[in-house]
XYZ file of C-alpha atoms in Angstrom:
401
model
C -15.455 -76.237 -7.748
C -14.569 -72.970 -7.078
C -11.310 -71.111 -7.518
C -9.579 -69.362 -4.490
C -10.021 -66.229 -4.502
C -6.929 -64.267 -5.539
C -4.948 -62.443 -2.678
C -4.259 -58.472 -3.935
C -1.204 -57.017 -3.019
C -1.781 -54.415 -0.824
C 0.381 -51.267 -1.056
C 2.708 -50.589 1.953
C 1.588 -48.204 4.117
C 4.385 -44.740 4.660
C 4.880 -45.242 8.699
C 5.501 -42.046 10.346
C 9.284 -42.296 11.527
C 9.689 -41.733 15.942
C 10.494 -38.319 16.590
C 8.904 -36.514 13.711
C 6.861 -34.115 15.825
C 8.998 -30.939 14.319
C 7.952 -32.007 10.801
C 4.011 -32.199 12.041
C 4.482 -28.883 13.258
C 5.946 -27.333 10.202
C 2.979 -28.971 8.322
C 0.421 -27.528 9.986
C 2.168 -24.171 9.675
C 2.203 -24.117 6.196
C -1.438 -25.078 6.221
C -2.484 -22.187 8.112
C -0.541 -19.773 5.428
C -3.067 -19.637 2.695
C -0.877 -17.176 0.961
C -0.574 -18.495 -2.879
C -0.688 -21.946 -1.684
C -2.305 -24.296 -4.211
C -1.824 -27.688 -2.538
C 1.827 -29.154 -2.616
C 3.016 -31.901 -4.799
C 4.398 -35.074 -2.640
C 7.323 -36.663 -3.722
C 9.864 -39.342 -2.672
C 13.293 -37.813 -2.031
C 16.237 -39.533 -0.665
C 17.331 -39.242 3.008
C 19.313 -36.179 3.763
C 22.957 -36.496 2.897
C 22.311 -39.495 0.033
C 21.477 -38.960 -3.601
C 17.684 -38.895 -4.084
C 15.949 -41.949 -4.843
C 15.092 -41.260 -8.547
C 13.077 -44.209 -9.508
C 10.725 -43.349 -6.420
C 10.445 -39.783 -7.241
C 7.006 -39.926 -8.420
C 4.645 -37.494 -7.619
C 1.365 -38.175 -5.533
C -0.080 -34.978 -5.239
C -2.577 -32.751 -6.307
C -1.834 -33.238 -10.077
C -2.352 -37.363 -9.849
C -5.695 -36.710 -8.249
C -6.807 -34.802 -11.173
C -6.352 -37.672 -13.264
C -9.305 -39.287 -11.917
C -9.657 -42.164 -9.664
C -9.825 -45.095 -11.413
C -7.056 -44.110 -13.793
C -4.336 -43.290 -10.462
C -5.256 -46.632 -9.553
C -4.181 -48.446 -12.818
C -1.248 -46.072 -13.344
C 0.227 -47.326 -9.843
C -1.113 -50.874 -9.028
C -0.298 -51.783 -12.845
C -3.924 -52.912 -13.327
C -5.574 -52.490 -16.294
C -4.763 -51.058 -19.760
C -4.822 -47.341 -19.479
C -1.950 -45.820 -20.437
C 0.221 -43.690 -18.081
C -0.931 -39.931 -18.978
C 2.115 -37.839 -20.590
C 3.270 -35.659 -18.009
C 3.154 -31.758 -19.081
C 7.189 -30.657 -18.890
C 7.901 -28.149 -16.075
C 8.711 -24.629 -16.281
C 12.061 -23.506 -13.967
C 13.007 -20.242 -12.106
C 15.538 -19.367 -10.195
C 16.330 -19.304 -6.652
C 16.747 -15.837 -5.726
C 18.160 -13.833 -2.960
C 16.470 -10.400 -1.675
C 13.988 -8.738 1.099
C 10.296 -10.912 0.822
C 7.608 -8.873 2.244
C 4.478 -10.354 3.316
C 1.390 -7.489 3.172
C -2.016 -7.297 4.668
C -4.797 -5.156 2.295
C -7.181 -2.696 3.979
C -9.667 -0.642 2.869
C -8.822 3.409 2.252
C -10.410 6.034 0.632
C -8.630 8.730 -1.468
C -9.017 12.713 -0.963
C -6.890 15.732 -0.181
C -4.791 16.400 2.863
C -5.317 19.844 5.077
C -9.097 20.301 5.057
C -10.247 23.580 6.358
C -13.244 26.157 6.751
C -11.847 29.323 5.791
C -13.088 31.927 7.901
C -14.773 34.989 6.340
C -14.024 38.514 7.720
C -15.641 40.280 4.316
C -19.296 42.126 5.026
C -22.259 41.739 2.310
C -23.529 39.661 -0.237
C -22.009 36.549 -1.888
C -21.069 37.531 -5.855
C -19.143 34.872 -6.571
C -17.405 31.772 -5.847
C -14.747 29.366 -7.312
C -15.810 26.106 -8.806
C -15.186 22.863 -6.632
C -12.311 21.446 -7.657
C -10.497 24.657 -8.294
C -7.150 25.094 -7.588
C -5.972 28.619 -6.397
C -2.731 30.027 -6.082
C -1.034 33.210 -4.522
C -2.795 36.224 -5.839
C -5.820 34.593 -6.857
C -8.856 34.807 -5.580
C -11.129 32.597 -3.054
C -14.607 33.868 -3.309
C -16.091 37.779 -3.650
C -18.023 39.598 -1.624
C -19.881 42.690 -2.641
C -17.963 42.043 -6.305
C -14.431 42.494 -4.388
C -12.200 39.477 -4.148
C -11.067 37.728 -1.216
C -7.474 36.875 -2.207
C -5.228 34.161 -1.582
C -1.389 35.070 0.110
C 0.938 32.477 1.763
C 2.368 32.120 4.984
C 1.795 30.935 8.268
C 0.610 34.257 10.118
C -2.728 34.973 9.788
C -4.179 38.561 8.968
C -5.398 38.979 12.665
C -4.673 43.140 12.202
C -4.807 45.933 10.019
C -1.776 46.372 8.130
C -0.878 49.876 7.574
C 1.620 52.704 7.155
C 3.918 52.226 10.364
C 2.911 49.179 11.497
C 6.121 46.440 12.318
C 6.493 42.830 12.448
C 6.276 39.752 11.126
C 3.122 39.938 9.156
C 4.456 42.826 7.585
C 7.677 40.823 6.512
C 5.301 37.936 5.711
C 2.976 40.743 3.497
C 6.267 41.863 1.632
C 6.924 39.087 0.607
C 3.884 38.234 -0.791
C 3.877 41.783 -3.058
C 7.372 40.878 -4.198
C 6.407 37.547 -5.159
C 3.772 39.093 -7.126
C 5.490 41.803 -9.151
C 4.742 44.752 -6.569
C 7.928 46.293 -4.971
C 7.025 47.094 -1.077
C 11.364 48.491 -0.997
C 13.424 46.692 1.536
C 11.494 43.426 2.179
C 11.649 43.879 6.586
C 9.202 44.179 9.248
C 8.676 47.804 8.639
C 5.880 48.894 6.803
C 7.512 51.843 4.975
C 6.134 54.171 2.305
C 6.921 51.879 -0.297
C 4.961 49.283 0.937
C 1.876 51.445 1.094
C 2.374 51.976 -3.096
C 2.773 48.833 -3.551
C -0.252 47.821 -1.447
C -2.194 50.509 -3.721
C -0.978 49.103 -7.060
C -2.057 45.614 -5.702
C -5.832 46.963 -4.657
C -6.004 48.802 -7.660
C -5.074 45.806 -10.345
C -7.700 43.715 -8.045
C -10.849 45.923 -7.950
C -10.408 46.567 -4.215
C -10.417 49.987 -2.645
C -6.984 51.603 -2.783
C -6.421 52.462 0.478
C -2.651 51.165 1.232
C -3.701 49.411 3.835
C -4.260 45.321 4.183
C -6.848 43.903 6.480
C -8.495 40.325 6.790
C -11.584 41.410 4.656
C -9.168 41.224 1.626
C -6.648 38.580 2.231
C -6.537 34.947 3.683
C -3.163 33.658 4.386
C -2.617 29.596 3.332
C 0.773 28.071 3.745
C 0.323 27.038 -0.048
C -2.304 26.635 -3.401
C -5.523 25.814 -2.043
C -8.499 23.364 -3.661
C -11.776 24.705 -3.429
C -13.681 21.252 -1.427
C -16.976 22.639 -0.807
C -19.099 25.949 -1.073
C -20.971 26.312 2.396
C -22.566 29.453 0.577
C -24.128 30.077 -2.789
C -24.391 33.470 -4.473
C -26.814 35.743 -3.425
C -26.490 34.315 0.349
C -25.549 36.866 3.263
C -21.331 36.426 3.676
C -21.469 34.677 6.862
C -18.676 33.069 8.889
C -17.718 31.001 5.869
C -17.904 31.079 2.264
C -15.691 27.751 1.167
C -14.012 24.636 2.821
C -10.466 23.924 0.960
C -7.798 21.391 1.259
C -4.298 21.323 0.265
C -3.376 19.983 -3.411
C -1.683 16.982 -1.448
C -2.917 13.670 -1.904
C -3.860 11.535 0.517
C -5.625 8.173 1.427
C -7.091 7.893 4.425
C -7.583 5.140 6.389
C -9.733 3.474 9.195
C -7.263 1.303 10.873
C -8.831 -1.492 12.590
C -7.372 -1.097 16.500
C -6.025 -4.611 16.188
C -4.069 -3.898 13.457
C -2.361 -0.890 15.104
C 0.849 -2.466 15.011
C 0.620 -2.540 11.232
C 1.168 1.298 11.065
C 4.635 2.769 11.585
C 5.368 6.780 10.752
C 7.613 6.743 7.211
C 6.919 3.071 6.036
C 5.861 2.833 2.341
C 2.490 0.588 1.283
C 1.003 -0.338 -1.779
C -2.233 1.397 -3.312
C -4.158 0.131 -6.027
C -6.603 2.050 -7.577
C -10.415 1.450 -8.810
C -9.001 1.330 -12.418
C -6.131 -1.422 -11.720
C -3.957 0.979 -11.737
C -0.652 0.699 -8.569
C 0.916 3.414 -6.629
C 2.962 3.658 -3.491
C 2.464 5.890 -0.913
C 3.844 6.771 2.609
C 2.244 6.596 5.784
C 2.664 10.591 6.993
C 0.212 10.655 9.888
C -1.387 8.157 12.494
C -3.934 8.728 15.007
C -3.307 8.701 19.208
C -7.074 8.226 19.988
C -9.121 5.228 18.826
C -12.550 6.085 17.385
C -15.303 4.038 18.012
C -16.776 1.622 16.128
C -18.924 3.036 13.285
C -21.536 0.127 13.460
C -22.823 -1.439 16.137
C -20.649 -5.057 16.950
C -17.807 -3.400 14.778
C -13.995 -2.782 16.043
C -12.712 0.625 16.968
C -10.389 2.451 14.609
C -7.120 4.232 14.325
C -7.082 7.407 11.808
C -4.394 6.859 9.431
C -3.289 9.003 6.548
C -0.983 7.832 3.467
C 0.460 10.301 1.134
C 0.232 9.277 -2.049
C 3.314 9.567 -5.014
C 2.241 9.745 -8.548
C -0.379 11.348 -10.826
C -3.831 10.330 -9.792
C -5.735 12.520 -12.032
C -8.837 14.046 -10.783
C -9.879 10.838 -8.480
C -11.608 12.124 -5.094
C -13.096 10.271 -2.633
C -12.701 7.067 -5.120
C -11.834 3.434 -2.740
C -8.267 2.239 -2.599
C -6.663 -1.014 -1.339
C -3.776 0.008 0.723
C -1.372 -3.113 1.246
C 0.458 -2.317 4.794
C 3.753 -4.414 5.592
C 3.196 -7.129 7.779
C 6.646 -8.785 8.141
C 9.721 -8.584 6.504
C 12.447 -11.097 5.828
C 15.924 -9.513 4.577
C 18.210 -11.127 2.529
C 16.582 -14.652 2.520
C 16.671 -17.209 -0.579
C 13.248 -17.728 -2.304
C 11.332 -19.751 -4.927
C 8.124 -19.778 -6.873
C 5.415 -20.998 -4.013
C 4.639 -23.604 -6.860
C 8.317 -25.138 -6.598
C 8.112 -26.070 -2.987
C 7.043 -29.856 -2.791
C 5.904 -32.591 -0.005
C 7.826 -34.947 0.286
C 6.556 -38.603 1.112
C 8.727 -39.353 3.823
C 7.906 -36.264 5.589
C 8.982 -32.753 5.117
C 9.670 -29.903 2.141
C 11.991 -30.097 -0.890
C 12.524 -28.368 -4.334
C 13.582 -29.993 -7.486
C 16.539 -29.004 -9.149
C 16.229 -28.305 -12.997
C 19.052 -31.742 -13.329
C 16.253 -33.525 -11.471
C 17.937 -33.727 -8.009
C 15.445 -33.221 -5.047
C 16.672 -31.165 -2.064
C 15.034 -31.397 1.237
C 14.160 -27.727 2.440
C 12.606 -25.780 5.410
C 10.010 -23.080 4.343
C 9.570 -20.088 6.054
C 7.851 -16.885 4.836
C 5.118 -17.007 2.447
C 4.698 -13.560 0.412
C 4.002 -12.001 -2.904
C 3.995 -15.369 -4.783
C 7.349 -17.014 -3.034
C 8.425 -18.744 -0.230
C 11.496 -18.150 1.950
C 13.780 -21.554 1.598
C 16.607 -22.751 3.615
C 18.781 -25.523 4.526
C 17.046 -27.890 7.217
C 19.481 -27.754 10.522
C 19.827 -31.598 10.625
C 20.848 -32.195 6.857
C 24.671 -32.575 6.118
C 26.852 -29.079 5.035
C 27.598 -31.300 1.395
C 28.293 -28.983 -1.535
C 24.793 -31.657 -3.188
C 22.556 -29.618 -0.539
C 24.054 -26.079 -0.870
C 21.269 -23.790 -2.051
C 22.670 -21.047 -3.853
C 20.975 -17.908 -6.053
C 20.838 -18.786 -9.565
C 19.833 -22.264 -9.396
C 17.458 -23.756 -11.619
C 14.597 -25.515 -9.901
C 11.802 -27.005 -11.694
C 8.302 -25.173 -11.322
C 5.512 -27.827 -12.034
C 2.209 -26.619 -13.695
C -0.318 -25.869 -11.694
């Protein structure tokens, strides 16, 4: 005689409540946002407005799956003698109120701004060139032709004519300001090239191994807006001096980004962005120039790009042409409450929540995910009771990952 088959108790299925399309939409949105999310523990919480059902607050999400199928079944059905695993104590974190910023990383290249091929007017053979990377300041020479230096002065008016006794103009005043800054007395700094100006020029020429003519022309001086860095020599010693001998840049560090045209909305003049160097060092920069014309794709099938220039803050050593990761701000939510992403729980009955340090589970509506945190707010359909109020400084449990 055979014993009747023993009837096993099936676990009740969790039925979805009617009219819960909003909750499904929220879950879909969370699944689509992968930034920092590792899988949310699922718990049972009380309905909004009532105290949480503590006896049912059992984690059945990722933490239980990790135990193994058999052990998990034993733990929940009571079958077998396997003891329940010891729970790892949760850490705690505070609810904070601040701006939450999401970013998108793009590739950039570290360099210098103001790249310029310097025009050469000196005649003869190139005899000396500054080393690449050298920084030349006012009164210093950039290169030498026939043993005579071509010297840098500051200003915004190029030497377009011969400046000599009797000449007047803004370019004369610019020359006199440079002579005075270099320690030569041109008399009154004005737009008149006087006898005192000519004497100051001769003294300057004598100190720099230039013919003492008392006049200045473009073969002797190149004007720049500030210090110039030698980026590249376009001639070699022994070459006849051509239209150019060196290419220079300013000393201002920048990061150049070929921004995909589809991400153009991320670039705003004056916006700050994060920068990460190959060494792992991080600093910040400011977007100072945005191209207005899309550049064609460099590879077939690629996307057109927009030129983006980011001015770097802080010291970066002598790195040049190094790859840089640029973090552009894609979204900012101001003055919002947030918790670590790991503190967000998926409720078995639907929706999301957080567990306070005392054990109370509070339903929340998640918002922006950024920088390892998630924006939280009280659900719109929750009653306004003190027990469900979210405030900065509250401690929440953060399950071990």
